[in-house]
């Protein structure tokens, strides 16, 4: 039916009465009933549709930072979902391998002898087979760690490779491998950030930032520490606290923490009791504990590297290497079942003083051997949680000894264990501020702050003396073999930051025609080009709509007459610093990019936010 006939049927009162009489005389056919129902729904939902259009314009069509915050929140939520799926996957694989749920340390105690030893072997062999043959089946590329993707990559993470490694990690962790689950959880959340960046056609610096947002979301999901999650990525991975990047990291980590703990109902990682810290003179003891932990961290890192080198030297397939790593864990667990898993259960026992003295020392040595064997064999996982266990064990041993010597003057061993967790974490990661905040967010006890700061700072400086100041993440923050991941990864000119424009129209079109044919996604600006596709001017659709609504502007007026001439443009070969000068001079948030000084063909646009991110990356890379 032509549009004019539809319009007259709705506005003609007589037509409506006749139609009403016909309804009384005979029932309508099902297609007509359906059309009437759709019309009523459309009329009723029109205000709602307009509301969502405005909401979409606020979040997506606003300034660059607002859009980044929106994507960061979305990545945080989706990253939390990915983390939950991985957690539940561990429970599923654990049930398949052992037939039981619950903590791995408890599951290990229900088995004896070879029945206990064989589970890590089976899991290691299965994880290795997945790595060896799964990569061939899906033709997976070299795995790109999220740290590499942010620091020396282009922000692109392979989904197939990440998922394959996650399945391998599930087998290792669920079978009692002595490795942390936080590594794969962070990698999956970072993968979400990478895919959102690619879907949104974000420039390279913004893709890196979105990957970093995913990593922050993964850490917040794993440890119930949203501020520390954002700070970890800013301090260790990005090397910058600039709000251009730190703000989105906070949004992503807070969104992830709220999703996983408020929506899914997961509780804190550790149930840490309240501790009473003694007199101020005890601060000296905590500072000395930090010095001790700072001297112990480099040998721990060296042990992991030595184990990797020994396993790498074996001329056998990777599934046999990982099976050997599982065999070592299994044999150790015959005497010490506490070595199964990432150490959550044993840390909880240390905090509640259920294990201490010589038994704790023996478990600590056994856990060191098991962790070195699992990590060295090539198993996929993190070392964050094993690091927390080692710090807690050393702190508890030192605190227990001091409490025996000065029973009425020194705090109980659990207090030293909590501080030891932060101190050893700071010594291995060289991120004292992250360590302080993470332990504080876990305990929410302000009494711990002063001893924790002293221990973390002294541990950090003591550990910096060794290994040229390299942290446990040094290899992850450097390209493999000294080569870049995807060619010349550095953003060097404006052309590397180019992104598509929202809308382009002819300089011969009218204002009403342009506004009526804008894309569904809210356009912040419309560029006018001539018949040769050369940039002429730009329009602000929101301003034009307001002028038309007030009657100030005729919709049939030529668009060129109410446009802003394109006097300031960028070129692809322009340096980043030169482009920044233009942005500062013009006080602009977005500028168009043309082919060159003598050719004004519109190529795209560059935002000030992406430019600042690129400059931040280059400055951090030189430090």
Coordinates of C-alpha atoms in Angstrom, one line a residue:
X1 CA 0.0 0.0 0.0
X2 CA 1.5 3.4 -0.9
X3 CA 2.6 5.6 2.0
X4 CA 0.1 8.3 1.1
X5 CA -2.9 5.9 1.4
X6 CA -1.5 4.7 4.8
X7 CA -1.3 8.3 6.0
X8 CA -4.9 9.2 4.8
X9 CA -6.4 6.1 6.5
X10 CA -5.0 7.2 9.8
X11 CA -6.0 10.8 9.6
X12 CA -9.5 10.6 8.0
X13 CA -12.1 10.4 10.8
X14 CA -14.7 9.1 8.5
X15 CA -12.5 6.3 7.3
X16 CA -11.9 5.3 10.9
X17 CA -15.7 5.2 11.6
X18 CA -16.4 3.1 8.6
X19 CA -13.6 0.8 9.5
X20 CA -15.1 0.5 13.0
X21 CA -18.5 -0.4 11.6
X22 CA -16.9 -3.1 9.5
X23 CA -15.2 -4.5 12.5
X24 CA -18.6 -4.9 14.2
X25 CA -20.1 -6.5 11.2
X26 CA -17.4 -9.2 10.5
X27 CA -14.4 -10.5 12.3
X28 CA -11.0 -9.7 11.0
X29 CA -8.8 -12.2 9.4
X30 CA -5.7 -13.4 11.4
X31 CA -3.2 -11.4 9.3
X32 CA -5.2 -8.2 9.9
X33 CA -5.4 -9.0 13.6
X34 CA -1.7 -9.4 13.7
X35 CA -1.1 -6.1 11.9
X36 CA -3.4 -4.3 14.4
X37 CA -1.5 -5.8 17.3
X38 CA 1.8 -4.7 15.8
X39 CA 0.5 -1.2 15.3
X40 CA -0.6 -1.0 19.0
X41 CA 2.7 -2.3 20.2
X42 CA 4.5 0.2 18.0
X43 CA 2.5 3.1 19.3
X44 CA 3.0 2.0 22.9
X45 CA 6.8 1.4 22.6
X46 CA 7.6 4.5 20.7
X47 CA 8.6 6.5 23.8
X48 CA 10.7 3.6 25.0
X49 CA 12.4 3.3 21.6
X50 CA 13.2 7.1 21.7
X51 CA 14.6 6.7 25.3
X52 CA 16.9 3.9 24.2
X53 CA 18.0 5.9 21.2
X54 CA 19.0 8.8 23.4
X55 CA 20.7 6.4 25.8
X56 CA 22.6 4.8 22.9
X57 CA 23.6 8.3 21.8
X58 CA 24.9 9.1 25.3
X59 CA 27.1 6.0 25.6
X60 CA 28.2 5.4 22.0
X61 CA 27.8 8.7 20.2
X62 CA 29.4 10.9 22.8
X63 CA 33.0 12.0 23.4
X64 CA 35.9 9.5 23.0
X65 CA 36.5 8.9 26.7
X66 CA 32.8 8.2 27.3
X67 CA 32.8 5.5 24.6
X68 CA 36.0 4.0 26.0
X69 CA 34.4 3.8 29.5
X70 CA 31.3 2.1 27.9
X71 CA 33.5 -0.5 26.2
X72 CA 35.6 -1.0 29.4
X73 CA 32.5 -1.7 31.4
X74 CA 31.2 -4.2 28.8
X75 CA 34.6 -5.9 28.7
X76 CA 34.6 -6.2 32.5
X77 CA 31.2 -7.9 32.5
X78 CA 32.0 -10.3 29.7
X79 CA 35.4 -11.0 31.2
X80 CA 33.7 -11.9 34.5
X81 CA 31.5 -14.3 32.6
X82 CA 34.6 -15.9 31.0
X83 CA 36.2 -16.3 34.4
X84 CA 33.1 -17.9 35.8
X85 CA 33.0 -20.4 32.9
X86 CA 36.7 -21.3 33.5
X87 CA 36.0 -21.8 37.3
X88 CA 33.1 -24.1 36.6
X89 CA 35.2 -25.9 34.0
X90 CA 37.7 -26.7 36.7
X91 CA 35.0 -28.3 38.8
X92 CA 33.7 -30.3 35.9
X93 CA 37.2 -31.6 34.9
X94 CA 38.0 -32.3 38.5
X95 CA 34.8 -34.4 38.8
X96 CA 35.7 -36.3 35.6
X97 CA 39.3 -37.0 36.8
X98 CA 38.6 -37.7 40.5
X99 CA 34.9 -38.2 40.8
X100 CA 34.8 -35.7 43.6
X101 CA 34.1 -32.0 44.2
X102 CA 35.7 -29.7 46.8
X103 CA 39.2 -28.4 47.4
X104 CA 42.0 -30.3 45.7
X105 CA 43.9 -30.6 49.0
X106 CA 40.9 -32.4 50.5
X107 CA 40.4 -34.6 47.4
X108 CA 44.1 -35.7 47.6
X109 CA 43.7 -36.8 51.2
X110 CA 40.9 -39.2 50.2
X111 CA 43.3 -41.1 48.1
X112 CA 46.4 -43.1 49.1
X113 CA 49.5 -44.3 47.4
X114 CA 49.4 -44.7 43.6
X115 CA 45.8 -43.7 43.4
X116 CA 46.9 -40.3 44.6
X117 CA 50.0 -40.1 42.5
X118 CA 48.4 -41.1 39.2
X119 CA 45.9 -38.3 39.0
X120 CA 48.4 -35.5 38.3
X121 CA 50.2 -37.9 35.8
X122 CA 47.0 -38.5 33.8
X123 CA 46.1 -34.8 33.9
X124 CA 49.6 -33.8 32.7
X125 CA 49.6 -36.3 29.9
X126 CA 46.1 -35.1 28.8
X127 CA 47.1 -31.5 28.9
X128 CA 50.2 -32.2 26.9
X129 CA 48.3 -34.1 24.2
X130 CA 45.9 -31.2 23.9
X131 CA 48.8 -28.8 23.4
X132 CA 50.7 -31.0 20.9
X133 CA 47.9 -32.4 18.7
X134 CA 45.2 -29.8 19.3
X135 CA 47.5 -27.1 17.9
X136 CA 47.9 -29.1 14.7
X137 CA 44.2 -29.8 14.3
X138 CA 43.1 -26.2 14.5
X139 CA 46.3 -24.8 12.8
X140 CA 46.9 -22.6 15.8
X141 CA 49.4 -19.8 15.6
X142 CA 52.0 -19.0 18.2
X143 CA 50.4 -18.1 21.5
X144 CA 50.4 -14.4 22.3
X145 CA 50.3 -13.7 26.0
X146 CA 48.1 -10.7 27.1
X147 CA 51.2 -8.9 28.3
X148 CA 52.8 -9.3 24.9
X149 CA 49.7 -8.1 23.2
X150 CA 49.6 -4.9 25.3
X151 CA 53.3 -4.1 25.5
X152 CA 54.9 -5.3 22.2
X153 CA 51.9 -6.5 20.2
X154 CA 49.1 -5.0 18.2
X155 CA 46.3 -5.9 20.7
X156 CA 45.3 -9.0 18.7
X157 CA 45.0 -12.3 20.6
X158 CA 44.1 -15.5 18.8
X159 CA 40.9 -17.0 20.0
X160 CA 41.7 -20.6 18.9
X161 CA 45.1 -20.7 20.6
X162 CA 43.8 -19.1 23.8
X163 CA 40.9 -21.5 24.1
X164 CA 43.2 -24.5 23.3
X165 CA 45.6 -23.4 26.1
X166 CA 42.7 -22.9 28.4
X167 CA 41.5 -26.5 27.9
X168 CA 45.1 -27.7 28.6
X169 CA 45.2 -25.6 31.7
X170 CA 41.8 -27.1 32.9
X171 CA 43.3 -30.6 32.8
X172 CA 46.4 -29.5 34.6
X173 CA 44.7 -27.6 37.4
X174 CA 41.8 -30.1 37.9
X175 CA 44.2 -33.0 38.2
X176 CA 46.2 -31.3 41.1
X177 CA 48.9 -29.5 39.1
X178 CA 50.7 -27.0 41.4
X179 CA 49.9 -23.9 39.4
X180 CA 47.5 -21.0 39.6
X181 CA 44.2 -20.7 37.8
X182 CA 44.5 -16.9 37.5
X183 CA 46.7 -17.0 34.4
X184 CA 44.1 -18.6 32.1
X185 CA 41.3 -16.5 33.6
X186 CA 43.2 -13.3 32.9
X187 CA 44.0 -14.5 29.4
X188 CA 40.4 -15.3 28.5
X189 CA 39.2 -11.9 29.8
X190 CA 42.0 -10.2 27.8
X191 CA 40.8 -12.2 24.7
X192 CA 37.3 -10.7 25.3
X193 CA 39.0 -7.2 25.2
X194 CA 40.8 -8.0 22.0
X195 CA 37.7 -9.2 20.2
X196 CA 35.7 -6.2 21.3
X197 CA 38.5 -3.9 20.0
X198 CA 38.6 -5.8 16.6
X199 CA 34.8 -5.7 16.4
X200 CA 34.8 -2.0 17.1
X201 CA 37.5 -1.4 14.5
X202 CA 39.6 0.4 17.2
X203 CA 43.0 1.7 16.3
X204 CA 46.1 -0.2 17.7
X205 CA 46.6 1.9 20.9
X206 CA 43.0 1.5 21.8
X207 CA 43.0 -2.2 21.1
X208 CA 45.9 -2.5 23.5
X209 CA 44.0 -0.6 26.1
X210 CA 40.9 -2.8 25.7
X211 CA 43.1 -5.9 26.1
X212 CA 44.5 -4.3 29.2
X213 CA 41.0 -3.7 30.5
X214 CA 40.3 -7.4 30.0
X215 CA 43.4 -8.4 32.0
X216 CA 42.3 -6.0 34.8
X217 CA 38.9 -7.6 34.8
X218 CA 40.4 -11.1 35.0
X219 CA 42.5 -10.2 38.0
X220 CA 39.6 -8.6 39.8
X221 CA 37.5 -11.7 39.1
X222 CA 40.1 -14.0 40.4
X223 CA 41.0 -12.2 43.7
X224 CA 38.1 -9.9 44.6
X225 CA 40.5 -6.9 44.3
X226 CA 39.2 -4.5 41.7
X227 CA 41.6 -1.6 42.6
X228 CA 44.6 -3.9 42.7
X229 CA 43.5 -5.5 39.4
X230 CA 43.6 -2.2 37.6
X231 CA 46.8 -1.1 39.4
X232 CA 48.5 -4.4 38.5
X233 CA 48.0 -3.8 34.8
X234 CA 48.9 -0.2 35.0
X235 CA 52.0 -0.7 37.1
X236 CA 53.4 -3.9 35.6
X237 CA 52.1 -4.2 32.1
X238 CA 51.5 -0.6 30.9
X239 CA 54.0 1.2 33.1
X240 CA 51.8 4.2 33.4
X241 CA 49.2 5.7 35.7
X242 CA 47.8 8.3 33.3
X243 CA 44.1 8.6 33.6
X244 CA 43.7 8.2 29.9
X245 CA 44.4 4.5 30.5
X246 CA 44.0 4.0 34.3
X247 CA 40.4 5.2 34.3
X248 CA 39.1 2.6 31.9
X249 CA 41.1 -0.1 33.7
X250 CA 39.3 0.8 36.9
X251 CA 35.9 0.7 35.2
X252 CA 36.6 -2.7 33.8
X253 CA 37.9 -4.2 37.0
X254 CA 35.0 -2.8 39.1
X255 CA 32.5 -4.1 36.6
X256 CA 34.0 -7.5 36.7
X257 CA 34.2 -7.6 40.5
X258 CA 30.6 -6.5 40.8
X259 CA 29.5 -9.1 38.3
X260 CA 31.3 -12.1 39.7
X261 CA 30.7 -11.3 43.4
X262 CA 27.4 -9.5 43.4
X263 CA 25.6 -11.2 40.5
X264 CA 27.1 -14.7 40.6
X265 CA 27.5 -14.7 44.4
X266 CA 31.1 -15.8 44.6
X267 CA 32.7 -15.1 48.0
X268 CA 36.2 -13.9 48.9
X269 CA 39.2 -16.0 47.8
X270 CA 40.6 -16.2 51.4
X271 CA 38.7 -16.2 54.6
X272 CA 41.2 -14.1 56.5
X273 CA 40.5 -13.6 60.3
X274 CA 41.0 -10.3 62.0
X275 CA 44.5 -9.9 63.5
X276 CA 45.7 -7.7 66.3
X277 CA 49.0 -6.0 65.5
X278 CA 51.2 -5.1 68.5
X279 CA 53.2 -2.1 69.4
X280 CA 54.9 0.3 66.9
X281 CA 58.3 -1.3 67.5
X282 CA 57.0 -4.4 65.7
X283 CA 57.2 -2.4 62.5
X284 CA 61.0 -3.0 62.6
X285 CA 60.3 -6.8 62.5
X286 CA 58.0 -6.4 59.5
X287 CA 60.6 -4.4 57.6
X288 CA 63.2 -7.1 58.3
X289 CA 60.7 -9.7 57.1
X290 CA 60.4 -7.7 53.9
X291 CA 64.2 -7.8 53.5
X292 CA 64.3 -11.5 54.0
X293 CA 61.5 -12.0 51.4
X294 CA 63.4 -9.8 49.0
X295 CA 66.4 -12.0 49.2
X296 CA 64.3 -15.2 48.8
X297 CA 62.3 -14.0 45.7
X298 CA 65.3 -14.1 43.2
X299 CA 66.2 -17.7 44.0
X300 CA 62.5 -18.7 43.5
X301 CA 62.5 -17.1 40.1
X302 CA 65.8 -18.7 39.3
X303 CA 64.4 -22.1 40.3
X304 CA 61.5 -21.7 37.9
X305 CA 63.8 -20.7 35.1
X306 CA 66.2 -23.6 35.8
X307 CA 63.3 -26.0 35.8
X308 CA 62.1 -24.7 32.4
X309 CA 65.5 -25.0 30.9
X310 CA 65.9 -28.6 32.2
X311 CA 62.5 -29.7 30.8
X312 CA 63.2 -27.9 27.5
X313 CA 66.5 -29.8 27.1
X314 CA 64.6 -33.1 27.2
X315 CA 64.2 -34.5 23.6
X316 CA 60.7 -35.9 24.1
X317 CA 57.3 -34.7 23.0
X318 CA 55.6 -32.1 25.1
X319 CA 52.9 -34.5 26.4
X320 CA 55.7 -36.6 28.0
X321 CA 57.3 -33.6 29.5
X322 CA 54.0 -32.5 31.1
X323 CA 53.3 -36.1 32.2
X324 CA 56.8 -36.1 33.9
X325 CA 55.9 -32.9 35.6
X326 CA 52.6 -34.5 36.8
X327 CA 54.6 -37.6 38.0
X328 CA 56.8 -35.5 40.2
X329 CA 53.8 -33.7 41.7
X330 CA 52.1 -37.1 42.2
X331 CA 55.1 -38.7 44.0
X332 CA 55.6 -35.7 46.2
X333 CA 51.8 -35.7 47.1
X334 CA 52.1 -39.3 48.4
X335 CA 53.8 -37.8 51.5
X336 CA 52.4 -34.2 51.3
X337 CA 48.9 -34.1 49.7
X338 CA 48.8 -30.4 50.4
X339 CA 50.9 -29.8 47.2
X340 CA 47.9 -30.5 45.0
X341 CA 46.3 -27.4 43.5
X342 CA 47.2 -23.7 43.6
X343 CA 47.6 -23.4 47.3
X344 CA 44.3 -21.7 48.3
X345 CA 43.5 -24.4 50.9
X346 CA 46.9 -24.4 52.5
X347 CA 47.0 -20.6 52.7
X348 CA 43.6 -20.7 54.5
X349 CA 45.1 -23.2 56.9
X350 CA 48.1 -21.0 57.6
X351 CA 45.9 -18.0 58.3
X352 CA 43.8 -19.9 60.8
X353 CA 47.0 -21.4 62.4
X354 CA 46.0 -25.0 61.5
X355 CA 49.5 -25.7 60.2
X356 CA 52.8 -24.4 61.6
X357 CA 56.3 -25.3 62.6
X358 CA 58.3 -28.2 61.0
X359 CA 55.3 -29.5 59.1
X360 CA 54.7 -26.1 57.4
X361 CA 58.4 -25.9 56.5
X362 CA 58.3 -29.4 54.9
X363 CA 55.1 -28.5 53.0
X364 CA 56.8 -25.3 51.8
X365 CA 59.7 -27.2 50.4
X366 CA 57.4 -29.8 48.8
X367 CA 55.3 -27.1 47.3
X368 CA 58.4 -25.4 45.8
X369 CA 59.4 -28.6 44.1
X370 CA 55.9 -29.3 42.8
X371 CA 55.5 -25.8 41.5
X372 CA 58.8 -25.8 39.8
X373 CA 58.0 -29.2 38.2
X374 CA 54.6 -28.1 36.9
X375 CA 55.7 -24.7 35.6
X376 CA 58.9 -26.1 34.1
X377 CA 57.1 -28.9 32.2
X378 CA 55.3 -26.3 30.2
X379 CA 51.9 -26.4 31.9
X380 CA 49.6 -23.5 31.3
X381 CA 48.7 -21.5 34.4
X382 CA 49.8 -18.7 36.7
X383 CA 52.3 -18.3 39.4
X384 CA 50.5 -15.5 41.3
X385 CA 48.8 -17.8 43.8
X386 CA 51.8 -20.0 44.5
X387 CA 53.7 -16.8 45.1
X388 CA 51.1 -15.8 47.7
X389 CA 51.4 -19.2 49.4
X390 CA 55.2 -19.0 49.6
X391 CA 55.0 -15.5 51.2
X392 CA 52.4 -16.7 53.6
X393 CA 54.4 -19.7 54.6
X394 CA 57.7 -17.8 55.1
X395 CA 55.8 -15.1 57.0
X396 CA 54.1 -17.6 59.3
X397 CA 57.4 -19.4 60.0
X398 CA 59.1 -16.2 60.9
X399 CA 56.2 -15.0 63.0
X400 CA 55.9 -18.3 64.8
X401 CA 59.6 -18.3 65.7
X402 CA 59.4 -14.7 67.0
X403 CA 56.2 -15.5 68.9
X404 CA 58.0 -18.4 70.6
X405 CA 60.9 -16.1 71.6
X406 CA 58.7 -13.1 72.6
X407 CA 55.3 -14.6 73.4
X408 CA 53.9 -11.5 75.0
X409 CA 55.5 -8.9 72.8
X410 CA 55.0 -10.1 69.2
X411 CA 51.8 -10.6 67.2
X412 CA 50.6 -14.1 66.3
X413 CA 52.1 -15.9 63.2
X414 CA 48.9 -15.3 61.1
X415 CA 49.6 -11.5 61.1
X416 CA 53.1 -12.2 59.7
X417 CA 51.7 -14.6 57.2
X418 CA 49.3 -11.9 55.7
X419 CA 52.2 -9.4 55.5
X420 CA 54.4 -12.0 54.0
X421 CA 52.0 -12.6 51.2
X422 CA 52.3 -9.0 50.2
X423 CA 56.0 -8.8 50.7
X424 CA 56.8 -11.8 48.5
X425 CA 54.4 -10.7 45.9
X426 CA 56.1 -7.3 45.8
X427 CA 59.6 -9.0 45.6
X428 CA 58.7 -11.2 42.6
X429 CA 56.6 -8.7 40.6
X430 CA 58.4 -5.5 41.6
X431 CA 55.0 -3.9 42.1
X432 CA 54.9 -2.8 45.7
X433 CA 51.8 -0.6 45.4
X434 CA 49.8 -3.3 43.7
X435 CA 50.9 -5.8 46.4
X436 CA 49.8 -3.4 49.2
X437 CA 46.4 -2.8 47.7
X438 CA 45.7 -6.4 46.9
X439 CA 46.3 -7.7 50.4
X440 CA 44.4 -4.7 51.9
X441 CA 41.4 -5.4 49.6
X442 CA 41.5 -9.0 50.7
X443 CA 41.6 -8.2 54.4
X444 CA 39.9 -4.7 54.5
X445 CA 41.8 -4.2 57.8
X446 CA 43.3 -0.8 58.1
X447 CA 45.7 -2.1 60.9
X448 CA 47.6 -4.0 58.3
X449 CA 48.5 -1.1 56.2
X450 CA 51.6 0.2 57.9
X451 CA 53.4 -3.1 58.4
X452 CA 52.3 -4.1 54.9
X453 CA 53.8 -1.0 53.3
X454 CA 57.1 -1.4 55.1
X455 CA 57.4 -5.1 54.1
X456 CA 56.4 -4.6 50.5
X457 CA 58.8 -1.6 50.0
X458 CA 61.8 -3.2 51.7
X459 CA 61.1 -6.5 49.8
X460 CA 61.0 -4.7 46.5
X461 CA 64.3 -2.8 47.0
X462 CA 66.0 -5.9 48.3
X463 CA 64.9 -8.0 45.3
X464 CA 65.9 -5.2 42.8
X465 CA 69.5 -5.8 43.6
X466 CA 69.4 -9.3 41.9
X467 CA 68.9 -10.3 38.3
X468 CA 69.4 -6.8 36.9
X469 CA 66.1 -5.8 38.5
X470 CA 64.1 -8.2 36.3
X471 CA 60.7 -9.3 37.7
X472 CA 59.0 -12.7 37.4
X473 CA 57.1 -11.3 34.4
X474 CA 60.2 -10.1 32.5
X475 CA 59.9 -12.7 29.8
X476 CA 56.2 -12.0 29.2
X477 CA 56.9 -8.3 28.9
X478 CA 59.5 -8.9 26.1
X479 CA 59.0 -10.2 22.6
X480 CA 60.0 -13.8 22.1
X481 CA 63.5 -14.1 20.8
X482 CA 63.9 -10.3 20.7
X483 CA 61.5 -10.1 17.7
X484 CA 58.3 -8.3 17.5
X485 CA 55.0 -10.2 17.2
X486 CA 53.6 -8.5 14.2
X487 CA 56.3 -6.7 12.4
X488 CA 56.8 -3.0 13.3
X489 CA 54.4 -2.8 16.2
X490 CA 55.3 0.7 17.2
X491 CA 52.8 3.5 16.4
X492 CA 55.0 6.1 14.6
X493 CA 52.7 8.3 12.6
X494 CA 49.1 9.5 12.3
X495 CA 48.4 6.9 9.7
X496 CA 48.7 4.1 12.3
X497 CA 45.9 5.7 14.3
X498 CA 43.4 6.1 11.4
X499 CA 39.8 5.0 11.9
X500 CA 36.7 5.2 9.7
X501 CA 34.5 8.3 10.0
X502 CA 31.0 8.2 11.2
X503 CA 29.3 9.6 8.1
X504 CA 30.2 11.2 4.7
X505 CA 27.8 13.2 2.5
X506 CA 27.9 15.2 -0.7
X507 CA 28.4 18.9 -0.5
X508 CA 25.4 19.3 -2.8
X509 CA 22.9 17.6 -0.4
X510 CA 20.4 19.4 1.7
X511 CA 20.4 19.4 5.5
X512 CA 17.2 17.4 5.7
X513 CA 18.4 14.8 3.3
X514 CA 21.7 14.3 5.2
X515 CA 20.0 14.0 8.6
X516 CA 17.4 11.6 7.2
X517 CA 20.0 9.3 5.8
X518 CA 22.5 9.1 8.7
X519 CA 23.5 5.6 9.8
X520 CA 21.7 4.0 12.7
X521 CA 24.8 4.4 14.9
X522 CA 24.7 8.0 16.2
X523 CA 27.0 10.2 14.2
X524 CA 29.0 12.8 16.0
X525 CA 30.0 14.6 12.9
X526 CA 29.3 14.4 9.1
X527 CA 32.1 15.2 6.6
X528 CA 31.1 16.8 3.3
X529 CA 33.1 15.9 0.2
X530 CA 32.9 17.0 -3.4
X531 CA 32.5 14.8 -6.5
X532 CA 36.2 14.0 -6.3
X533 CA 35.9 12.7 -2.7
X534 CA 37.9 15.7 -1.5
X535 CA 37.1 17.0 2.0
X536 CA 35.2 20.3 2.0
X537 CA 33.6 20.8 5.3
X538 CA 32.0 19.1 8.3
X539 CA 28.6 19.3 10.1
X540 CA 27.4 18.7 13.7
X541 CA 24.1 16.7 13.3
X542 CA 23.0 17.5 16.9
X543 CA 23.4 21.2 16.4
X544 CA 21.5 21.1 13.1
X545 CA 18.6 19.1 14.6
X546 CA 18.3 21.7 17.4
X547 CA 18.2 24.6 14.9
X548 CA 15.6 22.8 12.8
X549 CA 13.5 22.1 15.8
X550 CA 13.6 25.7 16.9
X551 CA 12.6 26.9 13.4
X552 CA 15.9 28.7 12.9
X553 CA 17.0 26.4 10.0
X554 CA 15.1 25.2 6.9
X555 CA 15.6 21.5 6.4
X556 CA 15.8 22.1 2.6
X557 CA 18.7 24.5 3.0
X558 CA 22.0 23.4 1.3
X559 CA 24.2 21.7 3.8
X560 CA 27.3 23.5 2.5
X561 CA 25.8 26.8 3.7
X562 CA 25.6 25.8 7.3
X563 CA 28.8 23.7 7.5
X564 CA 32.2 24.5 9.0
X565 CA 35.0 24.6 6.5
X566 CA 37.7 22.0 7.0
X567 CA 40.6 24.3 7.6
X568 CA 42.6 22.0 9.9
X569 CA 43.4 18.5 8.9
X570 CA 46.1 15.9 9.6
X571 CA 48.1 13.8 7.1
X572 CA 49.0 10.1 7.4
X573 CA 52.8 10.7 7.5
X574 CA 52.5 13.4 10.2
X575 CA 54.4 12.5 13.4
X576 CA 52.6 11.9 16.7
X577 CA 54.2 15.0 18.4
X578 CA 53.3 17.2 15.4
X579 CA 49.7 15.9 15.5
X580 CA 49.5 16.6 19.3
X581 CA 50.5 20.2 18.7
X582 CA 47.7 20.6 16.2
X583 CA 45.2 19.1 18.7
X584 CA 46.3 21.4 21.4
X585 CA 46.3 24.5 19.2
X586 CA 42.8 23.8 17.9
X587 CA 41.5 22.4 21.2
X588 CA 39.9 19.6 19.2
X589 CA 38.9 16.1 20.3
X590 CA 38.8 14.6 16.7
X591 CA 40.4 15.8 13.5
X592 CA 40.0 14.5 9.9
X593 CA 42.9 12.9 8.0
X594 CA 43.4 13.6 4.3
X595 CA 45.8 12.0 1.7
X596 CA 48.4 14.8 1.8
X597 CA 49.1 18.5 1.6
X598 CA 48.1 18.8 -2.0
X599 CA 45.5 16.0 -2.1
X600 CA 42.5 16.5 0.3
X601 CA 40.9 13.1 -0.3
X602 CA 39.3 12.1 3.0
X603 CA 40.9 8.9 4.5
X604 CA 39.4 8.9 8.0
X605 CA 39.8 10.6 11.3
X606 CA 42.0 10.4 14.5
X607 CA 40.9 11.1 18.0
X608 CA 43.0 12.9 20.6
X609 CA 42.4 10.0 23.1
X610 CA 44.0 7.5 20.7
X611 CA 46.9 9.9 20.1
X612 CA 47.6 10.3 23.8
X613 CA 47.5 6.5 24.3
X614 CA 50.0 6.0 21.5
X615 CA 52.3 8.6 23.0
X616 CA 51.9 7.0 26.4
X617 CA 52.9 3.6 24.9
X618 CA 56.1 5.1 23.4
X619 CA 57.1 6.9 26.6
X620 CA 56.5 3.7 28.7
X621 CA 58.5 1.6 26.2
X622 CA 61.5 3.8 26.6
X623 CA 61.6 3.6 30.4

